[in-house]
CSV table of N, CA and C in Angstrom, one decimal:
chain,number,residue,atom,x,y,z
A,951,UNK,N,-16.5,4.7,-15.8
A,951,UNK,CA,-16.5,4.6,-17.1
A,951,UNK,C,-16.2,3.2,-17.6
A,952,UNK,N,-15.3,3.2,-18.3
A,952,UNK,CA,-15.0,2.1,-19.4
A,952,UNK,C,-13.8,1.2,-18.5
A,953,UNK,N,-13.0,1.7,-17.8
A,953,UNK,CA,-11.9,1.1,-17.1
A,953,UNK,C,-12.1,-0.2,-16.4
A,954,UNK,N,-13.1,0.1,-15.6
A,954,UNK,CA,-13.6,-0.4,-14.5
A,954,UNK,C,-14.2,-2.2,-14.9
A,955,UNK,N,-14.9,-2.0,-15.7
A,955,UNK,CA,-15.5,-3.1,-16.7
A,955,UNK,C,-14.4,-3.7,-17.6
A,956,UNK,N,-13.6,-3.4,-18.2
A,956,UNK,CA,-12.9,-3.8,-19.1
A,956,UNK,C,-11.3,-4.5,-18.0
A,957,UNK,N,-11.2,-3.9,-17.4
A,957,UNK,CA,-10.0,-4.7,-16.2
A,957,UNK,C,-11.0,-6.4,-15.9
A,958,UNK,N,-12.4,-6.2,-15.4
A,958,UNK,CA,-13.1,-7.0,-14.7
A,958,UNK,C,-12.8,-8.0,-15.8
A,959,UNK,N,-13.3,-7.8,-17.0
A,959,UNK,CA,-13.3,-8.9,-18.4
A,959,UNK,C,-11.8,-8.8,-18.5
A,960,UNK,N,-11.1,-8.5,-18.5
A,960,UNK,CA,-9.7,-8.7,-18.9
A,960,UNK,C,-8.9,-10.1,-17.8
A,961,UNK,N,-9.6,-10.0,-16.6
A,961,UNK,CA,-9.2,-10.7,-15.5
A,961,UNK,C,-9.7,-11.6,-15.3
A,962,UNK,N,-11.3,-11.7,-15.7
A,962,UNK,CA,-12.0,-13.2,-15.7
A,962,UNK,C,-11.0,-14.2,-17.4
A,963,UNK,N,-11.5,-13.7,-18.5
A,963,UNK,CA,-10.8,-14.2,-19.4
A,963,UNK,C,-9.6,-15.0,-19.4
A,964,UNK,N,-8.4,-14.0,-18.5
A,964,UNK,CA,-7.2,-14.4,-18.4
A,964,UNK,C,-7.1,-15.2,-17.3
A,965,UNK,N,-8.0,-15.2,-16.0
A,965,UNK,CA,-7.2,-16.0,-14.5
A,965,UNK,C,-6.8,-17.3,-14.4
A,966,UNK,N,-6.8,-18.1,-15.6
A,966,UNK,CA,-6.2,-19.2,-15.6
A,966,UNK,C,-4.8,-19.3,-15.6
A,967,UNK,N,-4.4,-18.3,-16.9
A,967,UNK,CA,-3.3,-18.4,-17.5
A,967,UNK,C,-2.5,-16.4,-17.2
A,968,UNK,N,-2.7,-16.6,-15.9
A,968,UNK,CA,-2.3,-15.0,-15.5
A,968,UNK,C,-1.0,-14.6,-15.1
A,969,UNK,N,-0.3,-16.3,-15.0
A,969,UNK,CA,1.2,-16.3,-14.6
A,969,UNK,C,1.9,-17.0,-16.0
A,970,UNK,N,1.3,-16.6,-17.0
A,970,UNK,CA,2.3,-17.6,-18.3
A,970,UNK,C,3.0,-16.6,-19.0
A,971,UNK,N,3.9,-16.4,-19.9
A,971,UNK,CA,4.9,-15.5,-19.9
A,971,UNK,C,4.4,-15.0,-21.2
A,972,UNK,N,3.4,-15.4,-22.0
A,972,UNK,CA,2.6,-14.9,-23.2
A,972,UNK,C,1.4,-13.4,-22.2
A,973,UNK,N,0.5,-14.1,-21.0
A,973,UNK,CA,0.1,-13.0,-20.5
A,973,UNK,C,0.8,-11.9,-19.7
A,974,UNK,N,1.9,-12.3,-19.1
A,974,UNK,CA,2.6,-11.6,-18.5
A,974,UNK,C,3.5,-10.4,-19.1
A,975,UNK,N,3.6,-10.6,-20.7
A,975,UNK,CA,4.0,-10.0,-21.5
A,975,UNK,C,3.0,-8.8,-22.0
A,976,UNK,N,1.8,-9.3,-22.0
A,976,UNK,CA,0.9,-8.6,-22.6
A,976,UNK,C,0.2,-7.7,-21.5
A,977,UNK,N,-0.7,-8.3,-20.3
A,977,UNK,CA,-0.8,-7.5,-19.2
A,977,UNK,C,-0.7,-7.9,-18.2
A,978,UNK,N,0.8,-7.6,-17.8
A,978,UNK,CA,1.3,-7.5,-16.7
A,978,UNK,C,1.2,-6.7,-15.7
A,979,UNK,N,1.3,-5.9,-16.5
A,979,UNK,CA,1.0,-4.3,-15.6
A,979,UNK,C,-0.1,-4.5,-15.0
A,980,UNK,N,-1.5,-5.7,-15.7
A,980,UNK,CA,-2.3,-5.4,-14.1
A,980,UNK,C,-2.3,-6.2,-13.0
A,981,UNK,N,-1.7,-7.3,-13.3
A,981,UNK,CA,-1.6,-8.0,-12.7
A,981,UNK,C,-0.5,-8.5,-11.7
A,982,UNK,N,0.7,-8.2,-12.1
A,982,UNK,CA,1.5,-8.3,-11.7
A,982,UNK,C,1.8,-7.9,-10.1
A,983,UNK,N,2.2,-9.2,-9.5
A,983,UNK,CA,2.4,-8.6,-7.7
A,983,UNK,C,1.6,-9.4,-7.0
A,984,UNK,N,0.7,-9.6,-7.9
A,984,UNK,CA,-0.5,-10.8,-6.5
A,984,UNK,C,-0.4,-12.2,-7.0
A,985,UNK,N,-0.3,-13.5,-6.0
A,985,UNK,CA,-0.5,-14.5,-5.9
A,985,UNK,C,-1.4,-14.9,-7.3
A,986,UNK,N,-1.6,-15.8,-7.8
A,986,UNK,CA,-2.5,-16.3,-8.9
A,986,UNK,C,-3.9,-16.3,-8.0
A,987,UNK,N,-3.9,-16.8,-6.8
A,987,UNK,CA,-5.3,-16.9,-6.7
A,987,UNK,C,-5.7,-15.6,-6.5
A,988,UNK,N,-5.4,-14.6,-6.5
A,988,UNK,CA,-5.8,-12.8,-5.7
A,988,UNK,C,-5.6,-12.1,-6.8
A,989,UNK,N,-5.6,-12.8,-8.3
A,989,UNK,CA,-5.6,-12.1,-9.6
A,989,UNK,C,-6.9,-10.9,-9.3
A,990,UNK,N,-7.9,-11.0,-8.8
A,990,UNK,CA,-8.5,-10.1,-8.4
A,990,UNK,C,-8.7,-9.0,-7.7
A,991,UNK,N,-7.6,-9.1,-6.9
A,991,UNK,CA,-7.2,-8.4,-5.6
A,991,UNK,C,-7.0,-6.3,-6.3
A,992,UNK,N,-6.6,-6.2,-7.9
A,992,UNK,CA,-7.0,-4.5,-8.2
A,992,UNK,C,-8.4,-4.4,-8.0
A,993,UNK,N,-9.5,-5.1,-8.3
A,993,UNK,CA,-10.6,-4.5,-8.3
A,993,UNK,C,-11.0,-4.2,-6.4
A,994,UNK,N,-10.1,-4.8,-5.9
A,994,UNK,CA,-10.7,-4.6,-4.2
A,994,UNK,C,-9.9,-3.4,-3.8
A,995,UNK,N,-8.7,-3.4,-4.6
A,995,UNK,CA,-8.3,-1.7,-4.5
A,995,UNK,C,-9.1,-0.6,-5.2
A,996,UNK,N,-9.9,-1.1,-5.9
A,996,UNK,CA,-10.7,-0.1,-6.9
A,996,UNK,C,-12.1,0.3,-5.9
A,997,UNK,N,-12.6,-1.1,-5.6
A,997,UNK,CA,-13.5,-0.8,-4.5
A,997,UNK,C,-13.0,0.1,-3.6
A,998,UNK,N,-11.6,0.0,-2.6
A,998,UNK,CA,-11.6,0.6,-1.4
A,998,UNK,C,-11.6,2.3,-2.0
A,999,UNK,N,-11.1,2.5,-3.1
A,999,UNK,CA,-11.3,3.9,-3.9
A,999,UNK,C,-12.4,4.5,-3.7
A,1000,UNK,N,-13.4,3.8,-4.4
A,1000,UNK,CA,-14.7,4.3,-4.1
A,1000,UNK,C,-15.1,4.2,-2.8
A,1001,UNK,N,-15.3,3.3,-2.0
A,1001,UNK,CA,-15.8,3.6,-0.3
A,1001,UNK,C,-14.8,5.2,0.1
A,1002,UNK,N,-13.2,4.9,0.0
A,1002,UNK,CA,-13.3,6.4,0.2
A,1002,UNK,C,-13.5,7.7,-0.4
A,1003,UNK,N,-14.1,7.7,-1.5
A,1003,UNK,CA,-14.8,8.6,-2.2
A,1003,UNK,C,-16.1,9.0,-1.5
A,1004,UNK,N,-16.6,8.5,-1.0
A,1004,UNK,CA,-18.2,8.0,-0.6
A,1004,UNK,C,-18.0,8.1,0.4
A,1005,UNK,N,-17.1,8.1,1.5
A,1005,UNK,CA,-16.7,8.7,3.0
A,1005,UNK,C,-16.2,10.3,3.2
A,1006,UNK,N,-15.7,10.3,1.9
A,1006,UNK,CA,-15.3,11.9,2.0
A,1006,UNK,C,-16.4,13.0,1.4
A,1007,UNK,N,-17.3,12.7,0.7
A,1007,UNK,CA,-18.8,12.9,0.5
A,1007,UNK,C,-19.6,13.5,1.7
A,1008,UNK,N,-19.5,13.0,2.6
A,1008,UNK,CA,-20.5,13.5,4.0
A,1008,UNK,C,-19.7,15.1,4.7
A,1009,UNK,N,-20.9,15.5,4.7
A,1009,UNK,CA,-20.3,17.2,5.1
A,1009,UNK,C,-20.4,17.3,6.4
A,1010,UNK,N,-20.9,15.9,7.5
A,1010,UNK,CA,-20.1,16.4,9.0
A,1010,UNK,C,-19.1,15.5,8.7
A,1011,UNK,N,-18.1,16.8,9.7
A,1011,UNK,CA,-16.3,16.3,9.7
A,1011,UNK,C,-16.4,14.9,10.6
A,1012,UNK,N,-16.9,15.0,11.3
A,1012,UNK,CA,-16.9,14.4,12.8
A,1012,UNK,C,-17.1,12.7,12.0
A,1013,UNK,N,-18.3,12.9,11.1
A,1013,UNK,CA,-18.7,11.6,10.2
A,1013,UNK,C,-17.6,11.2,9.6
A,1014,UNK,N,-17.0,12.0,8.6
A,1014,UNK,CA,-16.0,11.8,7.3
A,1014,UNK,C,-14.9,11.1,7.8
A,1015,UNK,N,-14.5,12.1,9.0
A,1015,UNK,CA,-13.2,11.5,9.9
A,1015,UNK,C,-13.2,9.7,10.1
A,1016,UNK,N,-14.3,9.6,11.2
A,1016,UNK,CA,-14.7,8.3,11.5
A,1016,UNK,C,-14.9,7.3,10.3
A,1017,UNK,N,-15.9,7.5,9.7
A,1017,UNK,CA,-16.0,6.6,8.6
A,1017,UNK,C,-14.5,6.4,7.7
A,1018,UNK,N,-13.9,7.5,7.8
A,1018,UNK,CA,-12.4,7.0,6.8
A,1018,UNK,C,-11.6,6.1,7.5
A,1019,UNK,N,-11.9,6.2,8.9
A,1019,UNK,CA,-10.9,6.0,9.9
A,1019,UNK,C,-11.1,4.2,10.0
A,1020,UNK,N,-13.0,4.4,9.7
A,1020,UNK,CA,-13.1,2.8,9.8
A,1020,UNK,C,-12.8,1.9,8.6
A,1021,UNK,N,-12.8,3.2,7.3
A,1021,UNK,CA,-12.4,2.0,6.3
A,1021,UNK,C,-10.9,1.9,5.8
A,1022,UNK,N,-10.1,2.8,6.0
A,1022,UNK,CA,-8.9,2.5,6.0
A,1022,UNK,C,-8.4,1.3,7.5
A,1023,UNK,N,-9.0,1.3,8.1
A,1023,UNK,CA,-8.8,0.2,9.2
A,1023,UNK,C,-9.2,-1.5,9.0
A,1024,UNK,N,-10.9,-1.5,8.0
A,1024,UNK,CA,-11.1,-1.9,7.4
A,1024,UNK,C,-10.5,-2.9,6.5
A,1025,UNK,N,-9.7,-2.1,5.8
A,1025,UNK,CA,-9.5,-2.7,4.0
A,1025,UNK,C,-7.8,-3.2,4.4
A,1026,UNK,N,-7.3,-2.4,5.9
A,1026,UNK,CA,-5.7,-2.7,6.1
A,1026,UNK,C,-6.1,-4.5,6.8
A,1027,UNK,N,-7.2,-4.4,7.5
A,1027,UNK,CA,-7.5,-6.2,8.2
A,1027,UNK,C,-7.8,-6.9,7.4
A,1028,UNK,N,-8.0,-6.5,5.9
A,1028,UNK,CA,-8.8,-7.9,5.0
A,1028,UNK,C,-7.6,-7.4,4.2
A,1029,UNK,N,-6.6,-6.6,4.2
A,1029,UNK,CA,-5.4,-7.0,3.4
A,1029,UNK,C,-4.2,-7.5,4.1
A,1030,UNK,N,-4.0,-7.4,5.4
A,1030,UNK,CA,-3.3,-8.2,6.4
A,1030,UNK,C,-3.9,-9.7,6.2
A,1031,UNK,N,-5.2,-10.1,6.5
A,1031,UNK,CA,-5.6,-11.1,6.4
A,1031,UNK,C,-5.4,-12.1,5.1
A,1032,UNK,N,-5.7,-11.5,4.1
A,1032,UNK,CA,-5.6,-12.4,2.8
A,1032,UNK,C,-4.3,-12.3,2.2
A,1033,UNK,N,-3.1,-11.6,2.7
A,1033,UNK,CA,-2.0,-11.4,2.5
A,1033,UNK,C,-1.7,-11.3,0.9
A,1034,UNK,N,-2.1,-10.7,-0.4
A,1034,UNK,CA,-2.3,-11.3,-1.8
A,1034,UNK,C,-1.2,-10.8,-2.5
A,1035,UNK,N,-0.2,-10.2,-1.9
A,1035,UNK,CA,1.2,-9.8,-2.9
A,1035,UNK,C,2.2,-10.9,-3.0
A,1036,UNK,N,2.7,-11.3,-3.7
A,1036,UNK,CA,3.5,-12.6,-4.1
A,1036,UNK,C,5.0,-12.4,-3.1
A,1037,UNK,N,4.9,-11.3,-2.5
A,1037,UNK,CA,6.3,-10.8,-1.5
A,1037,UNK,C,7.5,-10.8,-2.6
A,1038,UNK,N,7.8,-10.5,-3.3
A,1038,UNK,CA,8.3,-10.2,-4.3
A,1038,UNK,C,9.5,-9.2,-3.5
A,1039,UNK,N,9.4,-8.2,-2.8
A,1039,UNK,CA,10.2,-7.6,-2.3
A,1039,UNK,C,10.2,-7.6,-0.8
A,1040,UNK,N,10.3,-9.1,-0.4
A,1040,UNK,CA,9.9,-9.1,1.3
A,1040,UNK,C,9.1,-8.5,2.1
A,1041,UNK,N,8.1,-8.5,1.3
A,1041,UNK,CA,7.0,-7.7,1.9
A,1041,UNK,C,7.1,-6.4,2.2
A,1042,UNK,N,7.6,-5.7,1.3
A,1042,UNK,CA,7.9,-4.1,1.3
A,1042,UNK,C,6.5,-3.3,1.4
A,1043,UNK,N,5.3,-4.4,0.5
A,1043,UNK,CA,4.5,-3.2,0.2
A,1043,UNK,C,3.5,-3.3,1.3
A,1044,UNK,N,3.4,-4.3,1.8
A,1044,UNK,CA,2.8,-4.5,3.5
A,1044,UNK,C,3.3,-3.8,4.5
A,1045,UNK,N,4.7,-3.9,4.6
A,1045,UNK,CA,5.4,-3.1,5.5
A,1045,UNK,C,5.1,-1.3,5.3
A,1046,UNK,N,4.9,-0.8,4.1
A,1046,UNK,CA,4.6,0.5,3.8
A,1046,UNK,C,3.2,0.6,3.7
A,1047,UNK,N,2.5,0.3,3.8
A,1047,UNK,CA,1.0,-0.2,4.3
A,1047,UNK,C,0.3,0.1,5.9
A,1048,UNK,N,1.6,-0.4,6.5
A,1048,UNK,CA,1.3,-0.6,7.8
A,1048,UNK,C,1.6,1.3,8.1
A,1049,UNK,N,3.0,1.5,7.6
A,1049,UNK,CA,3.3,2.7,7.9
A,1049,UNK,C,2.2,3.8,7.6
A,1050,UNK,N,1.8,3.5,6.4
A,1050,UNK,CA,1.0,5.1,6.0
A,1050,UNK,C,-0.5,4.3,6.8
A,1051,UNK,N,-1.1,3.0,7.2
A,1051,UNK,CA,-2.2,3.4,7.9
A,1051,UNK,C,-2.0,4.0,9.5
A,1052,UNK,N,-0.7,4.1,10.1
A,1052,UNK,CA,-0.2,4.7,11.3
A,1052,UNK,C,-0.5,5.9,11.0
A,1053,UNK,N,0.1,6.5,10.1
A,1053,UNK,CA,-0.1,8.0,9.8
A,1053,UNK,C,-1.7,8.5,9.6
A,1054,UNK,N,-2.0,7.8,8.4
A,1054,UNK,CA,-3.6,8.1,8.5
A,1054,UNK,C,-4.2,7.8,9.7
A,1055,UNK,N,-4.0,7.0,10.8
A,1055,UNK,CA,-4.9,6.6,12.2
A,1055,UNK,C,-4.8,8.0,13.2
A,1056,UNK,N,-3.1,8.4,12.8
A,1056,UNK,CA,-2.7,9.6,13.8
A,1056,UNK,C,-3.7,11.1,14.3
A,1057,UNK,N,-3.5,11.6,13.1
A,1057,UNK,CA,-4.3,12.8,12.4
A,1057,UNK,C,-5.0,13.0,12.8
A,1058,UNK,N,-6.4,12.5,12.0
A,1058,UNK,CA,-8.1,12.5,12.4
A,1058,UNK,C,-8.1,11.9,13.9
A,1059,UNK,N,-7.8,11.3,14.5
A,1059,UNK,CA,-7.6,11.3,15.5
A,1059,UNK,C,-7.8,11.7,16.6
A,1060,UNK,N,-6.4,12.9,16.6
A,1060,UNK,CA,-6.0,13.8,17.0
A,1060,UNK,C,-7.0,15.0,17.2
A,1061,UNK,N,-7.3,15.1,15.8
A,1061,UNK,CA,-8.1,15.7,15.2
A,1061,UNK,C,-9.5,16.1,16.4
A,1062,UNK,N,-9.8,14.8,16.3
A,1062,UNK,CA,-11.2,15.0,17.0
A,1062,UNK,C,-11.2,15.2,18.3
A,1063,UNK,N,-10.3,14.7,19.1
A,1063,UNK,CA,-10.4,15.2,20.3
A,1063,UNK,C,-9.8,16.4,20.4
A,1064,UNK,N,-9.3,17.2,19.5
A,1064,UNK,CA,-9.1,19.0,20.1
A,1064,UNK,C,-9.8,19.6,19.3
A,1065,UNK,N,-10.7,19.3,18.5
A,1065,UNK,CA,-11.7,20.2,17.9
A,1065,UNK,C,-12.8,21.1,18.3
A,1066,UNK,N,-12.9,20.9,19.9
A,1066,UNK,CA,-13.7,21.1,20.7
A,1066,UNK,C,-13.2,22.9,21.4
A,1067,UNK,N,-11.9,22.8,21.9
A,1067,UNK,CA,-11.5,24.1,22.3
A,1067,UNK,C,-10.5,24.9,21.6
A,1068,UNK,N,-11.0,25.9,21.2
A,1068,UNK,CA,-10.8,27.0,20.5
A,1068,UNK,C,-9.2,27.3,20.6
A,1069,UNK,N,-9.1,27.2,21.7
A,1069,UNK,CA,-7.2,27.8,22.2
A,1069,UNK,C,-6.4,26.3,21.6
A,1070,UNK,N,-6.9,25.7,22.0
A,1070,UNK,CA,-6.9,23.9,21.0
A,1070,UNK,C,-6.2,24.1,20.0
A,1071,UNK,N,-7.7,24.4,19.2
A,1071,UNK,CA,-7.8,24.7,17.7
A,1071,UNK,C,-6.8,25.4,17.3
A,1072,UNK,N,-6.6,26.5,17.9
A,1072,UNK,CA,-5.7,27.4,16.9
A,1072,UNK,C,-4.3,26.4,16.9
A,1073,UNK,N,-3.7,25.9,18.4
A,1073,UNK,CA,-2.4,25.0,18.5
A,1073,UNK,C,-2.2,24.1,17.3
A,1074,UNK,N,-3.3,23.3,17.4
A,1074,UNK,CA,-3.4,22.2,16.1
A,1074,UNK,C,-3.1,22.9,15.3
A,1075,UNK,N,-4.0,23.9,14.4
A,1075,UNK,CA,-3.8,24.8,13.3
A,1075,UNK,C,-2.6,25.3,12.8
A,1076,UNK,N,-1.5,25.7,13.7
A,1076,UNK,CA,-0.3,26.3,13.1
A,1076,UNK,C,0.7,25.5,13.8
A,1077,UNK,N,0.4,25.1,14.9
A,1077,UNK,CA,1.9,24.1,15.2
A,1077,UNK,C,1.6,22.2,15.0
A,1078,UNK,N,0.8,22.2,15.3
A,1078,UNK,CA,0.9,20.3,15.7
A,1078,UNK,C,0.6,20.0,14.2
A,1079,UNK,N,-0.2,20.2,13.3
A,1079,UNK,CA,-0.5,20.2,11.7
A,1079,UNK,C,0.4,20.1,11.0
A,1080,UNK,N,1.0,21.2,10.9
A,1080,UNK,CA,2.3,21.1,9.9
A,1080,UNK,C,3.6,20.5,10.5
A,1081,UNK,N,3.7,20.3,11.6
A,1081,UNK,CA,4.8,19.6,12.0
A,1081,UNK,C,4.8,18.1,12.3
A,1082,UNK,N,3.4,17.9,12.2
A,1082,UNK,CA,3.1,16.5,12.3
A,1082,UNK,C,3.2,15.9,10.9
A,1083,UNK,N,2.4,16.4,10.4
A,1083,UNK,CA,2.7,16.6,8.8
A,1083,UNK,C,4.1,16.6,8.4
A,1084,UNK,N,5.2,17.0,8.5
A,1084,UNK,CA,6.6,17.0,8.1
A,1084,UNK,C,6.8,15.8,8.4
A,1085,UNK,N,6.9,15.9,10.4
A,1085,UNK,CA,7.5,14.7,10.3
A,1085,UNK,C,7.1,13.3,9.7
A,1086,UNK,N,5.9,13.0,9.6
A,1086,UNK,CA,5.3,12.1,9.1
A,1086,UNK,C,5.4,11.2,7.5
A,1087,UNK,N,5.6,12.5,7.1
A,1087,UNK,CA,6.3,13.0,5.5
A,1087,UNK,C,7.8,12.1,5.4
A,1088,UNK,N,8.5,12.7,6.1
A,1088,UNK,CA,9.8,12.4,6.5
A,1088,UNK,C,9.9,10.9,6.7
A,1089,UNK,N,8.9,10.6,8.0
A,1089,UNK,CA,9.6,9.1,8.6
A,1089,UNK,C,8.6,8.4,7.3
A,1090,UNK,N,7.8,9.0,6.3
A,1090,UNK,CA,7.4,7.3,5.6
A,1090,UNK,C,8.6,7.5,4.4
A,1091,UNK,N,9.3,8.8,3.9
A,1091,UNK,CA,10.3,8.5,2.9
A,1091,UNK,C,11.4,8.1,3.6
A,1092,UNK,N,11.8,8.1,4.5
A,1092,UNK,CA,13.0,7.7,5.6
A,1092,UNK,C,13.2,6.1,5.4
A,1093,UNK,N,11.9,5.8,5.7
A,1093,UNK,CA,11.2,4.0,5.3
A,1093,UNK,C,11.4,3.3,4.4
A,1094,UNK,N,11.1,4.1,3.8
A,1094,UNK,CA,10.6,3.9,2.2
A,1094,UNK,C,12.2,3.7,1.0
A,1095,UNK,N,13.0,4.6,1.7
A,1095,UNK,CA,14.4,4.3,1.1
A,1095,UNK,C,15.1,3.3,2.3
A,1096,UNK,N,15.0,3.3,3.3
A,1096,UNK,CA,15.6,2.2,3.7
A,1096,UNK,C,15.0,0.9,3.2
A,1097,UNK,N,14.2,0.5,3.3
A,1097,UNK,CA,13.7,-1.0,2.6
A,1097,UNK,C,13.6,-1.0,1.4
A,1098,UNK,N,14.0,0.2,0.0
A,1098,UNK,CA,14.6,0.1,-0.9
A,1098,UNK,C,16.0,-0.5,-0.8
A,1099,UNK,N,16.6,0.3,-0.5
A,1099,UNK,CA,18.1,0.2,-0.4
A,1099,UNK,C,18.2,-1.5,0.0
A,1100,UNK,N,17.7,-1.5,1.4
A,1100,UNK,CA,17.8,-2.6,2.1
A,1100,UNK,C,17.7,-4.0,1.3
A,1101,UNK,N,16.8,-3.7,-0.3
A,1101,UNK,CA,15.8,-4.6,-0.9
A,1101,UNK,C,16.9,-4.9,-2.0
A,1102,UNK,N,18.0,-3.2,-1.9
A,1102,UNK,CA,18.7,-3.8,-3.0
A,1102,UNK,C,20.3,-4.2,-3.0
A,1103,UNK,N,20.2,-3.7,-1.3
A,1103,UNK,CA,21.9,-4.7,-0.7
A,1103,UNK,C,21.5,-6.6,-0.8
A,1104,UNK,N,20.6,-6.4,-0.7
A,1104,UNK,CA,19.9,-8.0,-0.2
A,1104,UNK,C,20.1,-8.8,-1.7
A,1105,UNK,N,19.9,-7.9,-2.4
A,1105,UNK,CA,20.1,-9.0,-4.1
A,1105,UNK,C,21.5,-8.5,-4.3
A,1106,UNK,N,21.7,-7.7,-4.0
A,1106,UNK,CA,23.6,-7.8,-4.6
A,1106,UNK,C,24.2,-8.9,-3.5
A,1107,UNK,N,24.0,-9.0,-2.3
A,1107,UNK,CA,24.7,-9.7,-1.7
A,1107,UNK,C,24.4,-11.2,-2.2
A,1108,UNK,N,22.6,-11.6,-2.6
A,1108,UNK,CA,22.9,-13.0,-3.1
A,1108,UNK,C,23.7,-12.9,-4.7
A,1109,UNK,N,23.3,-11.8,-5.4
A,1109,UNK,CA,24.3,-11.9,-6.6
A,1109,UNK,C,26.0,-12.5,-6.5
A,1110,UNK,N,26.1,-11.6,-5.0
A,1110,UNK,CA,27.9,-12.0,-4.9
A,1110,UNK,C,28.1,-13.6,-4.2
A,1111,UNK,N,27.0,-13.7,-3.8
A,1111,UNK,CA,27.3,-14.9,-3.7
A,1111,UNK,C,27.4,-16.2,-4.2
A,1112,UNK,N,25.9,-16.1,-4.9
A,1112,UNK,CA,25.6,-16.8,-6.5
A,1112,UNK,C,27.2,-17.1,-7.3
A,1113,UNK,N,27.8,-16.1,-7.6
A,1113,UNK,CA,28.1,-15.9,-8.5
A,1113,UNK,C,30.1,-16.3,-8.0
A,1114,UNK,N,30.4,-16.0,-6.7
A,1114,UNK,CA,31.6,-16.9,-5.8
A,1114,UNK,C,30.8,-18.3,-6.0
A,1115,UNK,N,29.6,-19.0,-5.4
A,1115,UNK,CA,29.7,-20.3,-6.4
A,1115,UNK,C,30.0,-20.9,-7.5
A,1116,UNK,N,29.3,-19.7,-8.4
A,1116,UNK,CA,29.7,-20.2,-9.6
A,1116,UNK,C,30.9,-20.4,-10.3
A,1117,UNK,N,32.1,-19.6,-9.9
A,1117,UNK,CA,33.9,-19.3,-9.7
A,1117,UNK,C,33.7,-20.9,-9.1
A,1118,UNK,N,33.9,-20.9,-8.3
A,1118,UNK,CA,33.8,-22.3,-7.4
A,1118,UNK,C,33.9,-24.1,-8.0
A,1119,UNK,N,32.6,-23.5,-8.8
A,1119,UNK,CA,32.2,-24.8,-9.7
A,1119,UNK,C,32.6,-24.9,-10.5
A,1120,UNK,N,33.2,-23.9,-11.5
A,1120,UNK,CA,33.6,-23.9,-12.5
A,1120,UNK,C,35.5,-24.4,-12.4
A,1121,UNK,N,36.0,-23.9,-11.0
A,1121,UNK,CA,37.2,-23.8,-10.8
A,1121,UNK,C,37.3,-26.0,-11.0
A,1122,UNK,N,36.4,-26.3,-10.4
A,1122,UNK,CA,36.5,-28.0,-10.3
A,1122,UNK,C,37.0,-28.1,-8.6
């Protein structure tokens, strides 16, 4: 639709001035989180959208699996590679990145090599699925609050520290 084009123009117009506190104010929300040079870096999330749209499309499994497999493998080495989040949170969102393509690599996987025998199949089907599934569920929220938390003992402690300087300096 309309979204897709109107981000593209909103991004060229502004990439000069994408970190000034007049645009930051106004759209931040799209930008916000990537380096100035990788102001472009939503549309290559928008892209990887569609590629997996366009993978999940093909009605052999065997294809869909594979092809997801390659582009979430894909899009995690050319976002490892060009590294474009400003680390703003110590690289939280990389770190949770890494996690959920572990999970997505696990699965389909799995998947394919027991799809073959029946006594297999049913195992996958009612035990290894949903328990793989939980736990997986589990260890990326498990993650997910510890490098929260982690993200937010880490600024209170430079706050307490900051701020015993500033006692400090003030004291003479």
């Amino acid at each position: 639709g309309v979204a897709y084009p109107s981000y593209v123009t909103l991004m060229w117009v502004w990439r000069r001035e994408l970190h000034t506190q007049k645009v930051k104010r106004k759209w931040g929300f799209y930008f916000g989180g990537y380096k100035p040079q990788f102001c472009f870096w939503e549309a290559v999330v928008m892209l990887r959208k569609w590629v997996f749209v366009g993978c999940a499309l093909s009605e052999h499994v065997v294809i869909r699996c594979v092809s997801l497999v390659l582009g979430i493998t894909l899009f995690h080495v050319i976002n490892n590679d060009c590294n474009p989040s400003d680390n703003r949170e110590r690289r939280l969102l990389l770190r949770l990145d890494r996690s959920l393509l572990m999970g997505a690599l696990g699965l389909p996987c799995f998947r394919l090599v027991v799809v073959d025998a029946s006594a297999l199949a049913d195992v996958y089907r009612f035990y290894v699925l949903p328990w793989f599934c939980c736990i997986w569920v589990g260890m990326f929220w498990l993650r997910f609050l510890v490098l929260c938390f982690g993200s937010l003992a880490w600024s209170c402690l430079q706050h307490c520290a900051s701020s015993q300087t500033r006692r400090r300096f003030l004291r003479g």
